[in-house]
Short mmCIF file of C-alpha atoms in Angstrom, two decimals:
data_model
loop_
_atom_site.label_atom_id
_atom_site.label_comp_id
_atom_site.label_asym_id
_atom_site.label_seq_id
_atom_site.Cartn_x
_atom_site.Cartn_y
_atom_site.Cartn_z
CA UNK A 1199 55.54 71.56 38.89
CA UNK A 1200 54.07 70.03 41.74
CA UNK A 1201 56.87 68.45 43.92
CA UNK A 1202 56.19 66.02 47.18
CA UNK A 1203 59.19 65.73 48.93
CA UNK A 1204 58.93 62.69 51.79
CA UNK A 1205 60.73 62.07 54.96
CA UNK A 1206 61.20 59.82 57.66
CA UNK A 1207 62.38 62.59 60.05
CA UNK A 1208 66.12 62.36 59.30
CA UNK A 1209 66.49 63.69 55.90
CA UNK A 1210 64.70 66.44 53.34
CA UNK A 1211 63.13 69.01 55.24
CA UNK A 1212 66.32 71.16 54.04
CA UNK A 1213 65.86 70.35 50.86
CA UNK A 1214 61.91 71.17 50.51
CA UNK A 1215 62.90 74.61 51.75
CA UNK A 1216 65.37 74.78 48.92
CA UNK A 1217 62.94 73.63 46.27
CA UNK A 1218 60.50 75.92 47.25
CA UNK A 1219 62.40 78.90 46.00
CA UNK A 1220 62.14 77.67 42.27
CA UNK A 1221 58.98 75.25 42.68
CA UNK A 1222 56.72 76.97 45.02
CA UNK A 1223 54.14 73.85 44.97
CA UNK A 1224 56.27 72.04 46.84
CA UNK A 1225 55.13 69.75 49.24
CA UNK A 1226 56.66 68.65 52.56
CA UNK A 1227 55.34 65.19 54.62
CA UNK A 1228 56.70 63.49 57.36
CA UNK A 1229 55.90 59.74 57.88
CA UNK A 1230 56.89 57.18 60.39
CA UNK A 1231 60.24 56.27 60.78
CA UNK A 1232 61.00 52.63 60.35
CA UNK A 1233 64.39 50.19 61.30
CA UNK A 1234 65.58 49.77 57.80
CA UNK A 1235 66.98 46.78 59.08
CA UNK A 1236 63.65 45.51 59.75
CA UNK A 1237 61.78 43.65 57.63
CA UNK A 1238 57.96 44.75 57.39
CA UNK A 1239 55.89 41.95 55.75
CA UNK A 1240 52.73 45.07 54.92
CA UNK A 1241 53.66 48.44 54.65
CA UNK A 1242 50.94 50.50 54.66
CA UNK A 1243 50.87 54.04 54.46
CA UNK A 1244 48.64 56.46 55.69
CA UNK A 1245 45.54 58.20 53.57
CA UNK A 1246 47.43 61.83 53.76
CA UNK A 1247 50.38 60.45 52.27
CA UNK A 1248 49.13 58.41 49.73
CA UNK A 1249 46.46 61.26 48.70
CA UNK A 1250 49.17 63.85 48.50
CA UNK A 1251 51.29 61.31 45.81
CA UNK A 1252 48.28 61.13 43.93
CA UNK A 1253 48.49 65.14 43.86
CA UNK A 1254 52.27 65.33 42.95
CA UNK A 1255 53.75 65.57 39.60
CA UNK A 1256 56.92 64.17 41.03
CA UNK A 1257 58.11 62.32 44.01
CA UNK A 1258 61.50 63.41 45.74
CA UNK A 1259 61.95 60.19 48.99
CA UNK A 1260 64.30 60.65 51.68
CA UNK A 1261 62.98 57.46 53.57
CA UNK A 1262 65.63 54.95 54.80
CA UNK A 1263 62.98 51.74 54.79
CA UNK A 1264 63.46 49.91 51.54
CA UNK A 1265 60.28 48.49 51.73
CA UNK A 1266 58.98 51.52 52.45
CA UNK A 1267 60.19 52.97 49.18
CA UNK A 1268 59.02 50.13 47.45
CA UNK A 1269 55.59 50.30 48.15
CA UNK A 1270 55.81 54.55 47.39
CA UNK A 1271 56.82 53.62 43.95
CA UNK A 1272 54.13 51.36 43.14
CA UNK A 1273 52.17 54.76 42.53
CA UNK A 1274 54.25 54.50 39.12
CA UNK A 1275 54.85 58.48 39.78
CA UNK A 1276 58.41 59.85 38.09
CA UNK A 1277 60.44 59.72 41.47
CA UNK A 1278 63.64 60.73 42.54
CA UNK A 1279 65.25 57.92 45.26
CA UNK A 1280 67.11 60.23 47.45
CA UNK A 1281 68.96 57.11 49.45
CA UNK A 1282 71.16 54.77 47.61
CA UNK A 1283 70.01 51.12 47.80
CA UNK A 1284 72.54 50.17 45.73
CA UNK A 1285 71.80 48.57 41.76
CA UNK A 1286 70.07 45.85 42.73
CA UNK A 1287 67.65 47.43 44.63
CA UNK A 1288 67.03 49.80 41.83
CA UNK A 1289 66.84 47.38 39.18
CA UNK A 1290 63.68 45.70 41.20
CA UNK A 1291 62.20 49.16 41.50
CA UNK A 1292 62.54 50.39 37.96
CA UNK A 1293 60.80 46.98 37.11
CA UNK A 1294 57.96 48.15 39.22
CA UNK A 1295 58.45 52.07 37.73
CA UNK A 1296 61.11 52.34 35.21
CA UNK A 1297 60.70 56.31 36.03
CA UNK A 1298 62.86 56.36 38.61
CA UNK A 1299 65.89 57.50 39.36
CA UNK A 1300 68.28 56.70 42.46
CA UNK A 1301 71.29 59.29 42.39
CA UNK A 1302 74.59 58.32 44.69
CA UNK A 1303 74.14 61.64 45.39
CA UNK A 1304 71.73 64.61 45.05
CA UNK A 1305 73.99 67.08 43.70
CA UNK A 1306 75.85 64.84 40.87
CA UNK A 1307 73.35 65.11 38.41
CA UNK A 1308 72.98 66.27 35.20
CA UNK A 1309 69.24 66.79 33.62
CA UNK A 1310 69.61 64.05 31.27
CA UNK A 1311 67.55 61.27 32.56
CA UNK A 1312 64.64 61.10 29.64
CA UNK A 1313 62.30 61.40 32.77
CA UNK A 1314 60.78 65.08 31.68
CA UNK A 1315 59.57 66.02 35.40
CA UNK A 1316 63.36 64.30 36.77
CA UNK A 1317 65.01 66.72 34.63
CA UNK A 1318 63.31 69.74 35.05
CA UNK A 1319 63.84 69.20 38.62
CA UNK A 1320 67.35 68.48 38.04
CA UNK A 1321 67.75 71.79 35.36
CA UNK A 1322 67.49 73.67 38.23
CA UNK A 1323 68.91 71.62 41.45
CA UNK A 1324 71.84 69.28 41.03
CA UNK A 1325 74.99 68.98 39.43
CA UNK A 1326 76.26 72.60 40.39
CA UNK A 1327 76.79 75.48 37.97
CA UNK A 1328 77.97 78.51 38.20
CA UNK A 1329 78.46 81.89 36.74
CA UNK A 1330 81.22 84.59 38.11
CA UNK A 1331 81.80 87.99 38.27
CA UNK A 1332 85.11 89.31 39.22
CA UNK A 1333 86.99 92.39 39.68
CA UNK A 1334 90.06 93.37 38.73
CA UNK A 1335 90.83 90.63 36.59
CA UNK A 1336 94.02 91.89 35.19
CA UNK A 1337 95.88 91.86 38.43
CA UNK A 1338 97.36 88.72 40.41
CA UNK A 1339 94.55 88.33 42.67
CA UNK A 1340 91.17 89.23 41.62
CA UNK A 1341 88.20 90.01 43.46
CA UNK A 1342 85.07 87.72 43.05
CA UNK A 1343 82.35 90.63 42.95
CA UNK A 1344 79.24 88.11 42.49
CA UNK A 1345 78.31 84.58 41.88
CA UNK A 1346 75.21 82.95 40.54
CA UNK A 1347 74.16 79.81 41.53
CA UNK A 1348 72.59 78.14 37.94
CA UNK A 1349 72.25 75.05 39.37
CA UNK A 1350 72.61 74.10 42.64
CA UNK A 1351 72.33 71.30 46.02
CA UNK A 1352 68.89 71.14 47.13
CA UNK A 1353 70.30 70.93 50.51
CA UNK A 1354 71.59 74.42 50.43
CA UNK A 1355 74.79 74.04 50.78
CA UNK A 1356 76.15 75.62 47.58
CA UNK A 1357 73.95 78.99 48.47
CA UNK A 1358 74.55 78.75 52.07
CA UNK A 1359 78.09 78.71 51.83
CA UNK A 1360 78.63 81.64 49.27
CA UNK A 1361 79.50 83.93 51.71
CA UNK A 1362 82.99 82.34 51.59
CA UNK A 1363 83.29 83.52 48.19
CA UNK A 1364 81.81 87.05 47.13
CA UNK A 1365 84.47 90.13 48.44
CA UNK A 1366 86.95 87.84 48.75
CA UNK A 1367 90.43 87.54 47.02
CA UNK A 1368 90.44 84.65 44.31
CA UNK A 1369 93.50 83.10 45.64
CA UNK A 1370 93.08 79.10 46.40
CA UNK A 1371 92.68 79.38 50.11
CA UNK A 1372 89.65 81.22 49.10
CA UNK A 1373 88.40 78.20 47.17
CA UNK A 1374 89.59 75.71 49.58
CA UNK A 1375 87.24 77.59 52.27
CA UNK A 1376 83.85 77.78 50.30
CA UNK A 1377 84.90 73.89 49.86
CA UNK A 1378 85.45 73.17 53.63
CA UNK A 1379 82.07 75.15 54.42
CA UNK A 1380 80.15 72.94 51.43
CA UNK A 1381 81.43 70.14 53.41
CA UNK A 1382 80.01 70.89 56.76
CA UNK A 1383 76.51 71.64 55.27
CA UNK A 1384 76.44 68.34 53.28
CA UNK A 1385 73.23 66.98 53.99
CA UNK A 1386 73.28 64.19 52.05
CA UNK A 1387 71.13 61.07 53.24
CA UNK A 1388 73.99 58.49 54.14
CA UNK A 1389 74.15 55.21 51.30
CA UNK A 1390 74.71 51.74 51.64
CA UNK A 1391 77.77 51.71 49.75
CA UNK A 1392 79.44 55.04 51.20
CA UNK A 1393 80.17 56.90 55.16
CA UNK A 1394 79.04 60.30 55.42
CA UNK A 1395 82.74 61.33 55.54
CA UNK A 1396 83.20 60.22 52.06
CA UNK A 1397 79.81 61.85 50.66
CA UNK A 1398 80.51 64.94 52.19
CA UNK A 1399 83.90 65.24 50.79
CA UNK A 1400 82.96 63.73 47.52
CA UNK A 1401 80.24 66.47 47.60
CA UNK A 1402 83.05 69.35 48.58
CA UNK A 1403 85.17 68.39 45.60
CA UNK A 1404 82.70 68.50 42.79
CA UNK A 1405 81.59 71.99 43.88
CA UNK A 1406 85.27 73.35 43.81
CA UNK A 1407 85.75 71.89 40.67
CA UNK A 1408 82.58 72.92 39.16
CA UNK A 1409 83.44 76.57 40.35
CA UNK A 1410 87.03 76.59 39.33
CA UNK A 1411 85.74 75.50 35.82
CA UNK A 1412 83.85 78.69 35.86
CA UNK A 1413 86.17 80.62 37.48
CA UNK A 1414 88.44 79.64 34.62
CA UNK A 1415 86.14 80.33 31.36
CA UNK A 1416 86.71 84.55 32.92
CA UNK A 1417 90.52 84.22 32.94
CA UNK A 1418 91.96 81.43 31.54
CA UNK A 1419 95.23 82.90 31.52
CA UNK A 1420 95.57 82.41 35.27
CA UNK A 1421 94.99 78.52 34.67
CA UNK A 1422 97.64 77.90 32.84
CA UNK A 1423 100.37 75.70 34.04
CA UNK A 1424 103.07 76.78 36.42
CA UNK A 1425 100.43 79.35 37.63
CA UNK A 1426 98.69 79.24 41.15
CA UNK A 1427 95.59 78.76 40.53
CA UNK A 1428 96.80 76.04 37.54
CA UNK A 1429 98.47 73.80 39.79
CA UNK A 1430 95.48 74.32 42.39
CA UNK A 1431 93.19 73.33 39.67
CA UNK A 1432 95.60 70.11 38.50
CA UNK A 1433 95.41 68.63 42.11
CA UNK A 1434 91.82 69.38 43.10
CA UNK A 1435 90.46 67.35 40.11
CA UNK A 1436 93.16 64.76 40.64
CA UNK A 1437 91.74 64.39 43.84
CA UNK A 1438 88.08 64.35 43.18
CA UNK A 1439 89.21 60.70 41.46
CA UNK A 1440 89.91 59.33 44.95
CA UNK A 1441 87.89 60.07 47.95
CA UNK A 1442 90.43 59.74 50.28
CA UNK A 1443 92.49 61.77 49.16
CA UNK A 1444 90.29 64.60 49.02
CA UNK A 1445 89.37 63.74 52.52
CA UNK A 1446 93.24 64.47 53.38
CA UNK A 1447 92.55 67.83 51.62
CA UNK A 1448 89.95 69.06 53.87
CA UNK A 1449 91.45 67.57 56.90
CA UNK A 1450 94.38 69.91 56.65
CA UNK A 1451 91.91 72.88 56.78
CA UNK A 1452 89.40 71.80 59.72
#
């Protein structure tokens, strides 16, 4: 599939290197940052760009302008709004396009849009999946021998941070760490309705939840209740519900 990912400079570039690795025709531009408090009465966008929509079979934009967006999706290409405008905004937009899609974030979703480019692109990068190896499962403390990224963040994150994970001791600290590292890496363009505190840790949680789930489909055993990694489980996705609370959890391990 042929992807154009588009940037204003702030936000992306990560994420076309990402792509590439499963959609090699990936594209990468850079146009001209504008105030997005700014109004612009004519956008107009340059002959490279709008030649290189023409060639895409989908449209990934990380660009901060609204109007800027707007005028991209007039091309009626399927398009994935990487920046959260918020519903209003993508009401107007899907009257222009209705195949669009504007994701609070980029790694929270599931390939289920009825947009068939959107969810091929989401099949393989978004709402992450995982699939564990581990060692020594009948003792206390397993070893996690492997783990394969299904699905994953097309900023890297998830893959960057696996290190944290693979020869290491499944005890929750473990977990807890490949969380804290997830949350560093976030590169998640920064919406109107949320900080970049509360992405990021909204981002951390729904990987160690995702990853505990597979963790537990190997040994279910060790999630029952009254066990370690049971309780661990309990309050992670308890806190996942509130983001400030799962800020709290990551606070206690920077």
């Amino acid at each position: 599939m042929k992807i154009l990912v588009i940037s204003d400079g702030k936000y992306g570039d990560r994420a076309a290197k990402t792509i590439r690795k499963k959609f090699p025709r990936t594209q990468f531009i850079v146009i001209r940052e504008r105030n997005p408090r700014m109004l612009i009465d004519e956008v107009s966008l340059s002959t490279e760009l709008i030649e290189k929509i023409e060639w895409a079979e989908l449209l990934i934009v990380y660009v901060r302008h609204p109007d800027v967006v707007m005028q991209i999706c007039e091309f009626n290409k399927p398009s994935i709004i990487a920046v959260d405008f918020g519903k209003g905004y993508l009401r107007q937009v899907k009257s222009i396009n209705p195949n669009i899609v504007m994701p609070k974030a980029m790694c929270n979703v599931h390939p289920d849009t009825g947009i068939p480019e959107v969810d091929t692109y989401f099949s393989e990068y978004g709402f992450p999946t995982y699939k564990i190896e581990l060692e020594n499962s009948q003792g206390d403390s397993p070893i996690i021998k492997s783990v394969e990224l299904l699905v994953e963040s097309p900023c890297g994150a998830s893959e960057g941070a696996l290190d944290n994970l693979i020869g290491k001791k499944l005890i929750p600290e473990t977990i807890t760490a490949y969380g804290v590292n997830i949350r560093h890496e976030c590169r998640e363009p920064i919406s109107v309705m949320l900080t970049h505190d509360d992405i990021a840790d909204s981002s951390a949680s729904l990987h160690i939840i995702n990853l505990l789930e597979a963790i537990e489909r190997e040994i279910p055993e060790q999630f029952l209740s009254n066990t370690v990694l049971g309780e661990y489980a309990k309050k992670r996705r308890q806190e996942y519900k509130c983001l400030k609370q799962a800020s709290d959890l990551f606070d206690n391990y920077l």
